[in-house]
XYZ file of C-alpha atoms in Angstrom:
775
model
C 14.543 -2.837 51.267
C 13.811 -2.557 47.569
C 12.492 -5.358 45.439
C 15.816 -5.588 43.594
C 17.760 -6.005 46.836
C 15.393 -8.764 47.964
C 15.980 -10.669 44.752
C 19.769 -10.342 45.135
C 19.581 -11.681 48.713
C 17.490 -14.623 47.561
C 19.964 -15.364 44.777
C 22.908 -15.206 47.175
C 21.155 -17.559 49.592
C 20.472 -20.002 46.778
C 24.112 -19.921 45.665
C 25.298 -20.502 49.231
C 22.893 -23.422 49.646
C 23.993 -25.033 46.392
C 27.636 -24.571 47.303
C 27.033 -26.187 50.687
C 25.185 -29.107 49.117
C 27.971 -29.567 46.592
C 30.612 -29.637 49.352
C 28.538 -32.153 51.338
C 28.111 -34.290 48.223
C 31.851 -34.221 47.526
C 32.593 -35.041 51.159
C 30.159 -37.950 51.055
C 31.705 -39.265 47.852
C 35.185 -39.053 49.356
C 33.951 -40.798 52.498
C 32.353 -43.614 50.510
C 35.474 -43.982 48.431
C 37.711 -44.139 51.492
C 35.500 -46.732 53.205
C 35.355 -48.722 49.966
C 39.154 -48.773 49.647
C 39.563 -49.808 53.284
C 37.058 -52.616 52.686
C 39.076 -53.722 49.654
C 42.237 -53.804 51.782
C 40.509 -56.101 54.265
C 39.379 -58.369 51.409
C 42.934 -58.525 50.142
C 44.126 -59.506 53.632
C 41.776 -62.508 53.772
C 38.701 -61.176 55.603
C 36.237 -62.816 53.223
C 34.355 -61.163 50.415
C 33.229 -57.516 50.178
C 30.191 -58.023 52.404
C 32.104 -59.867 55.132
C 34.910 -57.292 55.011
C 32.422 -54.402 55.362
C 30.851 -56.023 58.438
C 34.304 -56.691 59.852
C 35.234 -53.018 59.373
C 32.118 -51.890 61.263
C 32.868 -54.339 64.083
C 36.438 -53.041 64.343
C 35.214 -49.430 64.540
C 32.689 -50.322 67.236
C 35.260 -52.315 69.226
C 37.881 -49.548 68.981
C 35.357 -46.824 69.746
C 36.363 -44.863 66.636
C 34.260 -43.336 63.901
C 34.056 -45.584 60.881
C 35.623 -42.906 58.653
C 38.601 -42.409 60.960
C 39.283 -46.158 61.217
C 39.071 -46.486 57.430
C 41.579 -43.640 57.065
C 43.971 -45.336 59.482
C 43.722 -48.658 57.570
C 44.298 -46.970 54.237
C 47.148 -44.865 55.604
C 48.831 -47.901 57.085
C 48.435 -49.854 53.870
C 49.789 -46.983 51.781
C 52.987 -46.397 53.764
C 54.623 -44.830 50.765
C 56.170 -41.590 49.586
C 52.916 -40.457 47.943
C 51.001 -40.484 51.185
C 53.910 -38.977 53.085
C 54.197 -36.135 50.643
C 50.496 -35.438 50.877
C 50.555 -35.530 54.661
C 53.414 -33.014 54.684
C 51.471 -30.839 52.262
C 48.374 -30.861 54.485
C 50.219 -30.466 57.805
C 49.816 -26.708 57.635
C 46.075 -26.910 56.921
C 43.806 -24.871 59.165
C 41.043 -27.467 59.012
C 41.493 -29.127 62.429
C 37.910 -30.203 62.876
C 38.413 -33.278 60.683
C 39.608 -36.402 62.507
C 40.680 -37.862 59.174
C 43.668 -36.342 57.379
C 42.587 -34.383 54.263
C 45.678 -35.723 52.511
C 44.432 -39.301 52.763
C 41.055 -38.218 51.487
C 42.689 -36.417 48.576
C 44.786 -39.446 47.700
C 41.940 -41.920 47.845
C 39.444 -39.600 46.201
C 41.887 -39.241 43.315
C 41.832 -43.018 42.980
C 38.070 -43.280 43.332
C 37.486 -40.390 40.948
C 39.050 -42.392 38.169
C 36.030 -44.693 38.311
C 33.475 -41.977 37.612
C 35.104 -38.938 35.964
C 36.275 -38.235 32.404
C 39.990 -38.610 31.505
C 40.759 -34.868 31.639
C 39.221 -34.497 35.111
C 41.187 -37.499 36.338
C 44.436 -36.052 34.986
C 43.736 -32.695 36.635
C 43.072 -34.446 39.950
C 46.213 -36.565 39.694
C 48.574 -33.672 38.971
C 47.059 -31.515 41.735
C 46.516 -34.038 44.507
C 49.095 -36.784 43.951
C 51.860 -36.075 41.442
C 52.745 -32.447 42.248
C 53.882 -33.384 45.807
C 56.285 -35.864 44.168
C 57.842 -33.060 42.110
C 56.161 -34.009 38.821
C 55.403 -31.092 36.521
C 53.229 -32.656 33.823
C 51.155 -35.734 33.087
C 49.631 -37.197 29.916
C 47.002 -39.935 29.585
C 47.009 -41.736 26.228
C 44.358 -43.941 24.625
C 45.608 -46.860 22.546
C 43.892 -46.926 19.141
C 44.098 -49.288 16.183
C 47.488 -50.316 14.824
C 49.455 -49.065 17.835
C 48.546 -45.393 17.410
C 47.973 -43.142 20.440
C 45.403 -40.430 21.106
C 45.853 -37.876 23.905
C 42.873 -38.411 26.222
C 43.943 -35.967 28.940
C 46.919 -33.794 29.853
C 48.089 -31.304 32.454
C 51.199 -29.208 32.880
C 52.032 -28.875 29.174
C 51.731 -25.650 27.149
C 48.619 -25.449 25.021
C 50.548 -25.606 21.779
C 52.566 -28.630 22.912
C 49.451 -30.633 23.754
C 47.878 -29.741 20.406
C 50.958 -31.039 18.566
C 50.670 -34.398 20.302
C 46.926 -34.964 19.987
C 47.577 -38.006 17.802
C 50.706 -40.161 17.484
C 50.754 -42.446 14.411
C 52.038 -46.016 14.680
C 55.774 -46.588 14.607
C 56.915 -43.188 15.955
C 58.742 -44.856 18.843
C 57.564 -42.654 21.719
C 57.899 -44.205 25.201
C 54.143 -44.827 25.423
C 54.237 -46.983 22.288
C 57.159 -48.943 23.701
C 55.143 -49.664 26.842
C 52.207 -50.939 24.761
C 54.527 -53.222 22.785
C 56.567 -54.522 25.734
C 53.601 -54.541 28.186
C 55.534 -53.368 31.240
C 56.309 -49.943 32.794
C 59.386 -47.964 31.830
C 61.397 -45.477 33.873
C 63.771 -42.860 32.462
C 66.051 -41.082 34.920
C 66.401 -38.519 32.126
C 64.740 -38.619 28.730
C 67.286 -39.643 26.052
C 67.904 -36.996 23.414
C 67.140 -39.391 20.547
C 63.749 -40.521 21.938
C 60.788 -38.308 20.917
C 58.128 -37.463 23.459
C 55.580 -34.903 24.551
C 56.971 -31.926 26.454
C 60.673 -32.519 25.708
C 61.067 -29.040 24.235
C 59.169 -27.309 27.050
C 61.008 -28.186 30.253
C 59.767 -31.773 30.657
C 62.920 -33.544 29.508
C 63.921 -34.738 32.987
C 62.823 -38.012 34.550
C 59.749 -39.783 33.198
C 57.575 -42.708 34.322
C 55.553 -44.428 31.588
C 52.921 -46.864 32.905
C 50.400 -49.101 31.097
C 46.745 -48.488 31.996
C 45.313 -52.009 32.148
C 41.789 -53.254 32.754
C 40.920 -56.935 32.843
C 44.266 -57.811 31.289
C 43.928 -55.368 28.386
C 46.073 -52.284 27.862
C 43.585 -49.513 27.134
C 46.012 -46.635 27.527
C 49.264 -45.306 28.979
C 49.884 -42.867 31.853
C 53.006 -40.721 31.330
C 54.345 -38.709 34.300
C 57.037 -36.074 33.621
C 59.543 -34.402 35.940
C 61.374 -31.193 34.986
C 64.780 -32.480 36.143
C 66.618 -35.815 36.247
C 66.051 -37.877 39.369
C 66.838 -41.387 40.679
C 64.302 -44.195 40.276
C 61.182 -44.053 42.434
C 61.035 -46.301 45.505
C 59.199 -49.588 44.975
C 56.096 -48.555 47.020
C 55.764 -45.369 44.992
C 56.063 -47.342 41.780
C 53.325 -49.706 42.896
C 51.099 -46.775 43.790
C 51.606 -45.148 40.390
C 50.871 -48.441 38.655
C 47.622 -48.680 40.595
C 46.702 -45.110 39.600
C 47.425 -45.952 35.949
C 45.134 -48.979 36.121
C 42.403 -46.862 37.697
C 42.753 -44.369 34.834
C 41.888 -47.171 32.433
C 38.268 -47.034 33.707
C 37.818 -43.630 32.073
C 39.185 -44.597 28.641
C 37.176 -45.835 25.653
C 36.268 -49.544 25.646
C 36.554 -49.616 29.448
C 32.882 -50.481 29.879
C 33.089 -53.221 27.264
C 36.217 -54.562 28.921
C 34.647 -54.496 32.354
C 31.617 -56.330 31.008
C 33.883 -59.060 29.765
C 35.059 -59.919 33.264
C 31.951 -61.883 34.127
C 32.438 -65.032 36.144
C 31.184 -67.307 33.337
C 33.378 -66.538 30.310
C 32.857 -69.958 28.699
C 29.523 -69.222 27.092
C 30.295 -67.387 23.790
C 28.150 -64.789 22.146
C 26.130 -65.828 19.132
C 27.890 -63.248 16.989
C 31.306 -64.782 17.688
C 29.956 -68.279 17.015
C 28.495 -67.140 13.695
C 31.759 -65.386 12.795
C 33.807 -68.495 13.588
C 31.455 -70.744 11.579
C 31.671 -68.375 8.608
C 35.445 -68.669 8.327
C 37.058 -71.339 6.144
C 39.919 -72.082 8.538
C 39.824 -73.813 11.932
C 38.941 -71.223 14.613
C 39.038 -71.221 18.414
C 37.073 -68.589 20.375
C 39.031 -67.764 23.525
C 37.755 -65.959 26.619
C 40.209 -64.523 29.184
C 40.314 -66.035 32.665
C 41.222 -63.504 35.377
C 42.563 -63.864 38.908
C 41.466 -61.810 41.902
C 43.711 -58.952 40.731
C 42.117 -58.851 37.266
C 45.227 -60.315 35.672
C 44.841 -62.775 32.791
C 46.029 -66.215 33.881
C 44.760 -68.239 30.921
C 42.121 -68.377 28.208
C 39.092 -70.637 28.086
C 38.350 -72.308 24.736
C 34.725 -71.168 24.536
C 33.932 -72.433 21.047
C 35.509 -74.403 18.199
C 34.105 -74.297 14.659
C 33.427 -77.342 12.489
C 36.610 -76.995 10.451
C 38.820 -77.292 13.518
C 41.568 -79.927 13.186
C 43.569 -80.620 16.313
C 47.266 -81.454 15.666
C 46.961 -84.329 18.158
C 43.774 -85.653 16.555
C 41.442 -84.845 19.485
C 37.763 -84.183 18.656
C 36.071 -80.790 19.013
C 34.040 -81.892 22.000
C 37.202 -82.640 23.973
C 38.833 -79.298 23.181
C 35.776 -77.111 23.863
C 35.712 -75.917 27.465
C 39.382 -76.611 28.152
C 41.900 -73.959 29.004
C 44.321 -72.992 26.250
C 47.401 -73.966 28.292
C 45.651 -77.167 29.345
C 44.953 -78.162 25.746
C 48.312 -76.925 24.421
C 50.764 -76.637 27.340
C 53.776 -76.243 25.048
C 52.263 -72.963 23.801
C 53.574 -71.369 27.014
C 57.146 -71.471 25.734
C 58.922 -68.142 25.381
C 57.805 -66.542 22.143
C 55.144 -69.222 21.757
C 51.477 -69.111 20.831
C 50.220 -68.139 24.302
C 52.462 -65.068 24.412
C 51.013 -63.844 21.093
C 47.417 -64.468 22.249
C 48.111 -62.547 25.451
C 49.616 -59.621 23.539
C 46.703 -59.443 21.076
C 44.205 -59.464 23.944
C 46.104 -56.729 25.777
C 46.821 -54.401 22.859
C 44.130 -55.241 20.311
C 46.744 -55.346 17.543
C 46.200 -58.415 15.303
C 48.937 -60.965 14.742
C 49.685 -63.143 11.721
C 52.614 -65.420 11.029
C 53.390 -68.095 8.449
C 55.065 -71.435 9.110
C 54.469 -71.395 12.843
C 55.098 -74.592 14.782
C 52.018 -75.895 16.653
C 52.893 -78.580 19.194
C 50.412 -80.746 21.061
C 50.913 -83.615 23.508
C 49.303 -87.011 22.841
C 50.128 -89.835 25.250
C 53.256 -87.985 26.433
C 54.393 -87.640 22.822
C 54.750 -84.224 21.245
C 53.170 -83.829 17.799
C 54.212 -80.763 15.831
C 52.442 -79.302 12.846
C 53.401 -76.323 10.663
C 50.604 -73.805 10.172
C 49.772 -70.247 9.225
C 48.382 -68.583 12.380
C 46.110 -65.562 12.694
C 44.993 -63.953 15.980
C 42.511 -61.100 16.403
C 40.538 -59.553 19.266
C 36.762 -59.048 19.070
C 35.390 -57.287 22.134
C 36.942 -59.095 25.062
C 37.288 -62.394 23.201
C 40.175 -63.561 21.034
C 39.762 -65.527 17.802
C 42.632 -67.908 17.066
C 42.725 -69.495 13.624
C 45.291 -71.667 11.935
C 45.739 -73.471 8.648
C 47.863 -76.577 8.813
C 50.251 -77.055 5.928
C 50.637 -80.318 4.030
C 52.957 -81.335 1.251
C 50.352 -80.838 -1.468
C 49.502 -77.354 -0.261
C 53.168 -76.390 -0.033
C 53.870 -77.655 -3.549
C 50.803 -75.828 -4.875
C 51.948 -72.593 -3.223
C 55.458 -73.107 -4.593
C 54.091 -73.668 -8.114
C 51.992 -70.527 -7.813
C 55.055 -68.462 -6.894
C 57.076 -69.992 -9.751
C 54.343 -69.108 -12.236
C 54.131 -65.572 -10.911
C 57.881 -65.006 -11.054
C 58.218 -66.561 -14.505
C 55.018 -64.905 -15.792
C 53.667 -68.320 -16.770
C 50.030 -69.381 -16.907
C 48.772 -72.933 -17.417
C 45.727 -74.225 -19.279
C 43.938 -77.452 -20.238
C 41.359 -77.756 -23.003
C 39.045 -80.780 -23.219
C 38.588 -81.670 -26.881
C 35.467 -83.776 -26.351
C 33.451 -81.491 -24.016
C 35.065 -78.216 -25.059
C 35.692 -77.257 -21.409
C 38.697 -74.954 -20.951
C 40.508 -74.584 -17.627
C 42.769 -71.563 -17.010
C 44.663 -70.738 -13.828
C 44.433 -67.241 -12.318
C 47.869 -66.234 -13.610
C 46.814 -66.853 -17.220
C 43.830 -64.508 -16.911
C 46.247 -61.850 -15.667
C 48.643 -62.428 -18.588
C 45.839 -62.043 -21.121
C 44.513 -58.948 -19.317
C 41.087 -60.552 -18.868
C 38.979 -60.587 -15.676
C 38.626 -63.959 -13.892
C 34.918 -63.982 -14.781
C 35.635 -63.825 -18.546
C 35.575 -66.899 -20.757
C 38.978 -68.457 -21.577
C 40.251 -68.168 -25.151
C 40.108 -71.469 -27.082
C 43.224 -72.480 -28.987
C 41.292 -72.415 -32.264
C 40.549 -68.686 -31.755
C 44.022 -67.710 -30.573
C 44.828 -66.002 -33.885
C 41.940 -63.557 -33.306
C 43.801 -62.194 -30.260
C 47.234 -62.081 -31.899
C 48.928 -59.711 -34.316
C 47.828 -60.433 -37.938
C 51.432 -61.069 -38.996
C 51.626 -63.979 -36.512
C 48.612 -65.903 -37.871
C 50.793 -68.140 -40.050
C 52.978 -69.194 -37.095
C 49.903 -69.877 -34.941
C 48.309 -71.960 -37.721
C 51.458 -74.070 -38.031
C 51.450 -74.544 -34.249
C 47.797 -75.738 -34.238
C 48.314 -78.189 -37.120
C 51.270 -79.778 -35.375
C 49.392 -80.014 -32.083
C 45.835 -80.996 -33.131
C 46.295 -82.844 -36.399
C 49.751 -84.386 -36.127
C 49.318 -84.723 -32.337
C 52.854 -83.711 -31.479
C 54.065 -81.277 -28.859
C 54.527 -77.815 -30.306
C 55.444 -74.285 -29.403
C 55.434 -70.885 -31.039
C 55.875 -67.205 -30.246
C 53.348 -64.509 -31.092
C 52.310 -60.984 -30.216
C 49.211 -60.859 -28.033
C 46.798 -57.943 -28.405
C 45.206 -57.515 -24.991
C 41.830 -55.921 -24.377
C 43.511 -52.968 -22.621
C 45.384 -52.106 -25.828
C 48.776 -53.396 -24.694
C 50.872 -55.563 -26.987
C 52.709 -58.400 -25.253
C 55.192 -60.922 -26.625
C 54.016 -64.427 -25.693
C 55.246 -67.980 -26.089
C 52.867 -70.957 -25.982
C 53.946 -74.551 -25.344
C 51.412 -77.420 -25.461
C 51.139 -81.190 -25.728
C 48.254 -83.491 -26.753
C 46.623 -85.951 -24.319
C 45.396 -89.133 -26.038
C 43.700 -92.361 -24.911
C 45.311 -95.808 -25.412
C 43.951 -96.086 -28.952
C 45.363 -92.713 -29.966
C 42.175 -90.644 -29.832
C 42.806 -87.025 -28.825
C 41.166 -86.258 -25.483
C 42.620 -82.928 -24.383
C 45.398 -80.424 -24.845
C 47.388 -79.016 -21.962
C 50.135 -76.454 -21.900
C 51.307 -73.043 -20.755
C 51.702 -69.472 -21.940
C 54.676 -67.326 -20.958
C 54.964 -63.564 -21.259
C 58.545 -62.853 -22.309
C 57.970 -59.207 -23.262
C 60.590 -57.982 -20.828
C 63.184 -60.337 -22.281
C 62.206 -59.344 -25.839
C 62.493 -55.629 -25.230
C 65.736 -56.195 -23.340
C 67.158 -57.993 -26.369
C 65.961 -55.172 -28.632
C 67.547 -52.598 -26.337
C 70.773 -54.608 -26.217
C 70.898 -54.802 -30.016
C 70.365 -51.050 -30.285
C 73.006 -50.511 -27.626
C 75.465 -52.710 -29.493
C 74.915 -50.728 -32.684
C 75.282 -47.450 -30.841
C 78.365 -48.724 -29.022
C 79.960 -49.824 -32.277
C 79.281 -46.399 -33.750
C 80.630 -44.718 -30.625
C 83.748 -46.878 -30.681
C 84.339 -45.963 -34.313
C 83.938 -42.260 -33.537
C 86.246 -42.591 -30.527
C 88.840 -44.364 -32.631
C 88.742 -41.568 -35.208
C 88.996 -38.932 -32.484
C 91.953 -40.738 -30.919
C 93.647 -41.006 -34.304
C 93.250 -37.259 -34.835
C 94.430 -36.462 -31.325
C 97.412 -38.764 -31.807
C 98.362 -36.946 -34.989
C 98.163 -33.615 -33.171
C 100.266 -34.910 -30.322
C 102.921 -36.417 -32.564
C 103.110 -33.149 -34.504
C 104.023 -31.366 -31.264
C 106.105 -34.083 -29.601
C 107.869 -36.316 -32.118
C 108.372 -39.865 -31.007
C 112.136 -39.726 -31.606
C 113.921 -39.409 -28.239
C 117.185 -38.192 -29.776
C 118.678 -35.188 -27.906
C 119.069 -31.829 -29.668
C 121.485 -28.903 -29.227
C 120.029 -25.406 -28.943
C 122.299 -22.367 -28.435
C 124.560 -23.743 -25.774
C 121.985 -26.161 -24.349
C 121.719 -29.921 -24.772
C 118.025 -30.948 -24.540
C 116.525 -34.451 -24.296
C 112.813 -35.404 -23.873
C 110.954 -38.466 -22.639
C 107.175 -38.970 -22.803
C 105.222 -41.794 -21.192
C 101.435 -42.184 -21.620
C 99.240 -43.146 -18.683
C 98.265 -46.527 -20.212
C 99.982 -48.883 -22.608
C 99.055 -48.061 -26.196
C 97.368 -44.800 -25.156
C 99.369 -41.881 -26.498
C 96.691 -39.190 -26.456
C 97.199 -36.897 -23.502
C 97.550 -33.234 -22.627
C 101.245 -33.082 -21.671
C 103.494 -30.984 -23.897
C 106.886 -29.263 -24.007
C 108.661 -26.674 -26.093
C 112.255 -25.620 -26.642
C 112.709 -22.967 -29.323
C 115.177 -20.161 -30.134
C 113.529 -16.739 -30.035
C 114.388 -13.821 -32.388
C 116.754 -12.304 -29.791
C 118.807 -15.562 -29.645
C 117.260 -16.345 -26.287
C 115.739 -19.816 -25.717
C 112.122 -20.519 -24.655
C 111.845 -23.591 -22.410
C 108.358 -24.741 -21.391
C 106.539 -27.807 -20.039
C 102.734 -27.935 -19.697
C 99.953 -30.284 -18.662
C 96.384 -29.801 -19.947
C 93.690 -31.451 -17.820
C 92.066 -34.540 -19.365
C 92.775 -36.878 -22.271
C 91.603 -37.262 -25.824
C 90.904 -34.800 -28.578
C 89.887 -32.001 -26.178
C 93.195 -32.231 -24.307
C 95.167 -32.469 -27.550
C 93.494 -29.424 -29.142
C 93.907 -27.434 -25.918
C 97.566 -28.409 -25.883
C 98.004 -27.134 -29.473
C 96.294 -23.830 -28.653
C 98.423 -23.123 -25.561
C 101.719 -24.245 -27.116
C 101.280 -22.135 -30.242
C 99.982 -19.164 -28.247
C 103.024 -19.283 -25.941
C 105.386 -19.377 -28.939
C 103.714 -16.347 -30.468
C 103.651 -14.401 -27.191
C 107.319 -15.216 -26.481
C 108.316 -13.459 -29.720
C 107.405 -10.148 -28.040
C 110.535 -10.423 -25.855
C 108.572 -10.125 -22.571
C 109.511 -12.042 -19.471
C 107.960 -15.398 -18.454
C 105.644 -13.880 -15.804
C 104.053 -11.581 -18.369
C 103.821 -14.446 -20.884
C 101.899 -16.612 -18.400
C 99.521 -13.748 -17.606
C 98.662 -13.447 -21.308
C 98.484 -17.232 -21.691
C 95.972 -17.378 -18.810
C 93.705 -14.975 -20.714
C 93.954 -17.186 -23.789
C 93.022 -20.294 -21.784
C 90.100 -18.571 -20.086
C 88.560 -16.675 -22.994
C 89.633 -18.416 -26.206
C 89.267 -22.111 -25.339
C 86.451 -24.429 -24.259
C 86.995 -24.606 -20.477
C 90.671 -25.591 -20.786
C 92.740 -25.580 -17.595
C 96.435 -26.349 -17.500
C 99.625 -26.084 -15.474
C 102.793 -24.669 -17.065
C 106.389 -23.859 -16.154
C 107.949 -21.340 -18.519
C 111.590 -20.216 -18.693
C 113.626 -17.770 -20.847
C 117.344 -18.675 -21.051
C 119.948 -16.071 -22.049
C 123.030 -17.905 -23.411
C 125.155 -14.774 -23.118
C 124.708 -14.341 -19.365
C 123.731 -18.006 -18.726
C 120.739 -16.696 -16.733
C 117.349 -18.417 -16.572
C 114.251 -16.342 -15.795
C 111.254 -18.545 -15.055
C 107.659 -18.539 -13.751
C 105.048 -21.169 -13.092
C 101.255 -21.564 -13.233
C 100.383 -24.257 -10.668
C 103.186 -26.536 -11.909
C 105.779 -28.536 -9.915
C 109.174 -26.786 -9.552
C 112.143 -27.565 -11.841
C 115.006 -29.558 -10.350
C 118.603 -28.304 -10.579
C 121.435 -30.865 -10.437
C 124.783 -29.253 -9.651
C 127.892 -31.150 -8.665
C 125.912 -34.331 -7.929
C 123.330 -32.666 -5.645
C 119.699 -32.265 -6.731
C 117.569 -29.414 -5.361
C 114.100 -28.113 -6.232
C 114.024 -24.463 -7.243
C 112.055 -22.192 -4.870
C 108.456 -21.846 -6.034
C 107.164 -18.476 -7.239
C 103.451 -17.772 -6.840
C 101.077 -18.505 -9.697
C 97.625 -20.093 -10.161
C 96.916 -22.628 -12.929
C 95.873 -21.351 -16.350
C 92.205 -20.830 -17.189
C 90.862 -20.882 -13.616
C 90.155 -17.129 -13.425
C 89.840 -14.386 -16.015
C 92.897 -12.425 -14.838
C 95.902 -13.600 -12.824
C 99.330 -12.289 -11.843
C 102.455 -14.457 -11.777
C 105.773 -14.105 -9.966
C 109.131 -14.445 -11.682
C 112.390 -15.970 -10.403
C 115.962 -15.771 -11.755
C 118.817 -18.275 -11.489
C 122.373 -18.196 -12.844
C 123.414 -21.447 -14.482
C 126.922 -22.749 -14.968
C 128.504 -25.174 -17.360
C 127.869 -28.704 -16.187
C 124.517 -27.851 -14.558
C 121.566 -30.090 -15.434
C 117.969 -28.846 -15.229
C 114.935 -31.133 -15.111
C 111.455 -29.909 -16.074
C 108.539 -32.394 -15.808
C 104.783 -32.838 -15.433
C 103.099 -34.045 -12.260
C 102.662 -37.582 -13.613
C 106.309 -38.179 -12.662
C 105.843 -37.686 -8.935
C 102.159 -38.054 -7.997
C 101.150 -41.040 -5.828
C 97.733 -41.931 -4.408
C 99.120 -42.839 -0.996
C 101.981 -40.306 -0.771
C 102.029 -36.547 -0.469
C 103.538 -34.420 -3.239
C 106.300 -33.228 -0.895
C 107.282 -36.803 -0.047
C 107.243 -37.816 -3.731
C 109.409 -34.804 -4.602
C 111.958 -35.852 -1.962
C 112.118 -39.323 -3.534
C 112.651 -37.765 -6.975
C 115.504 -35.613 -5.655
C 117.177 -38.675 -4.150
C 117.034 -40.501 -7.486
C 117.984 -37.442 -9.571
C 121.103 -36.832 -7.485
C 122.611 -40.054 -8.836
C 123.025 -38.483 -12.280
C 124.653 -40.359 -15.131
C 126.881 -38.494 -17.588
C 124.634 -39.249 -20.571
C 121.424 -37.176 -20.434
C 119.139 -39.703 -22.166
C 120.188 -42.522 -19.816
C 119.524 -40.270 -16.851
C 115.975 -39.540 -18.037
C 115.316 -43.255 -18.629
C 116.527 -43.964 -15.085
C 114.111 -41.391 -13.638
C 111.134 -42.843 -15.529
C 112.016 -46.349 -14.390
C 112.282 -45.566 -10.680
C 109.624 -42.873 -10.421
C 106.528 -44.596 -11.825
C 103.247 -42.845 -10.967
C 100.005 -44.654 -10.034
C 97.516 -41.841 -10.744
C 96.710 -42.699 -14.399
C 98.334 -39.492 -15.644
C 100.751 -38.877 -18.514
C 104.385 -37.979 -17.864
C 106.574 -35.574 -19.813
C 110.225 -35.135 -18.723
C 112.771 -32.684 -20.190
C 116.484 -32.731 -19.364
C 118.629 -29.671 -20.121
C 122.433 -29.693 -19.893
C 124.257 -26.354 -19.862
C 127.392 -26.492 -22.148
């Protein structure tokens, strides 16, 4: 055998020996853990302390003739009696290891629990998912550490994709994940299926089924949260399984940060405070109680011991410090146990570490069976395992002083008093802020006030000082303050003299107020008034011009006119009373070929823009109609005019060419309501040809319709202001118009007046109505 082969054999033997020793060490650890848990079960069942229970376990094994390990496994298995153990037993039933008298499943379960006491969080999570949670169908698990302010840090995870875990390494406060809810509410939560609106780790990677979220507590403090995820929805876990998972979550707390400090705080003598906490309490200006948690046999907080009280402590019931020190919190203040009371806040701060502060909190104490209530500002904070509770009782003077401080801040007022004899000047903090000076700077004497003001205000300040100091009368003045930061502020000072009984001036007291905001508001209002007056004048001139343009196109006289066999009457109604500047227009003119152009249009908007657009379109249509082309062609050209030769003018138009020889009307429309024909007492709307409104697109085509008129026919052409309603469709409004128009009166003008009276629009639009009788 070569030298190299000998070295390889030696290395292999060493590896085998180390592997064997490691297995024996793991087996021994599991055995110790199992015996330890069985001993704890006996303690829980009343067999004395740990030592007595251990002896009792050995006696039971000797009496039963069983190995100690096998008896411990039976005790643990019987105590477990839950789905976790059953699942593990089923998993291990097919194991080939038959030499063990103790089930490997029990060892796995209990070693997972015991491992939480010695391993790091990631190792514990790996053990839990492999040995305990996978048999229950869980696919992933996350162990969170609670940090300051309610934030979470991912201490360990298993079953999640690498990228998913990296995204959830840190969860800021206020995100609303289930783990943060558990920390706030301090009890486990179960989701049969994760709600879609609730964020959480793994929701986008197949872990959006059921989820158990459990607080990891140690000595009454929530150090973290265990989150178990299932891939599919499932019903709630049985109660024994829930208790087992809660126990596993509490065991996980031993591996999280602060667990050693928390465990150290569970000593049997929590009354004696640390010197650091005593020094901290004595250094605070408010009354402070140092509280230590008192735990039961299950490490649950049942009360807090008042370990120390500083010298500034004032009991609401008047009890001395010596009586309060050493008492339990609920013994000293039993009414604090009310729902939402002081004890609940202390318990939450101790569990979560998140400080609490509240103003105007009621503190109630019992004295000779009489409840005494005081109003105080309360602050609670955790330091190590202790809790510091401080409060500041309110009195009437303090409340009035706080109220005055708020009034000064809101009104930007600062008070002062100047002693004339000693020269001492007293300023409040708000006045230093108004002057832009640090609190350590010297106050400004009244005699030197002019040095800090605008030079133009020196005369007013001098008059103020003479009235105050020489004539000894109350005085006030306004000035511009030049602050050290370069800002110019508008100030007002009001002061009064303080004299002794013989009239000698002792002091001057008063206040400064910064009214810069009011001053600049008044300046802005004055400028706005001037600008508004100018704008109103310009608007009035524009309206006057627009009114002249409108009256040039549509004379105010409503008298009917006769045009080549037609009798035409017009009515126009503005949208508002006294407002006659709109975009509605009409035209009725005889063309060179003795034909008659009939048109009604509506330009969008009001004012000078609508009036000028109306003039452009009306004159353009007259000029185009002289070519002798039909109405469809005229509207196509008029659309080009509106699009290219005006400033964004859009309009609707109905255009007709009437031939008096044949009594035929050819007509077309551009987005306009249809004309109404009244024949033999029946009103009907003419069928609509296609046609988009003018100016919307560069080029448009329009359809043309033809209708033969007879003597006695009456044709109505109108703008949409006649029929539009906010709460009624156009079709319904048109039906109402037809019903009214059918009741025609012989005289055309009266008929148009009747239509305007009964068809009033509510859309703030003008109305133009043309009636045409065929002779």
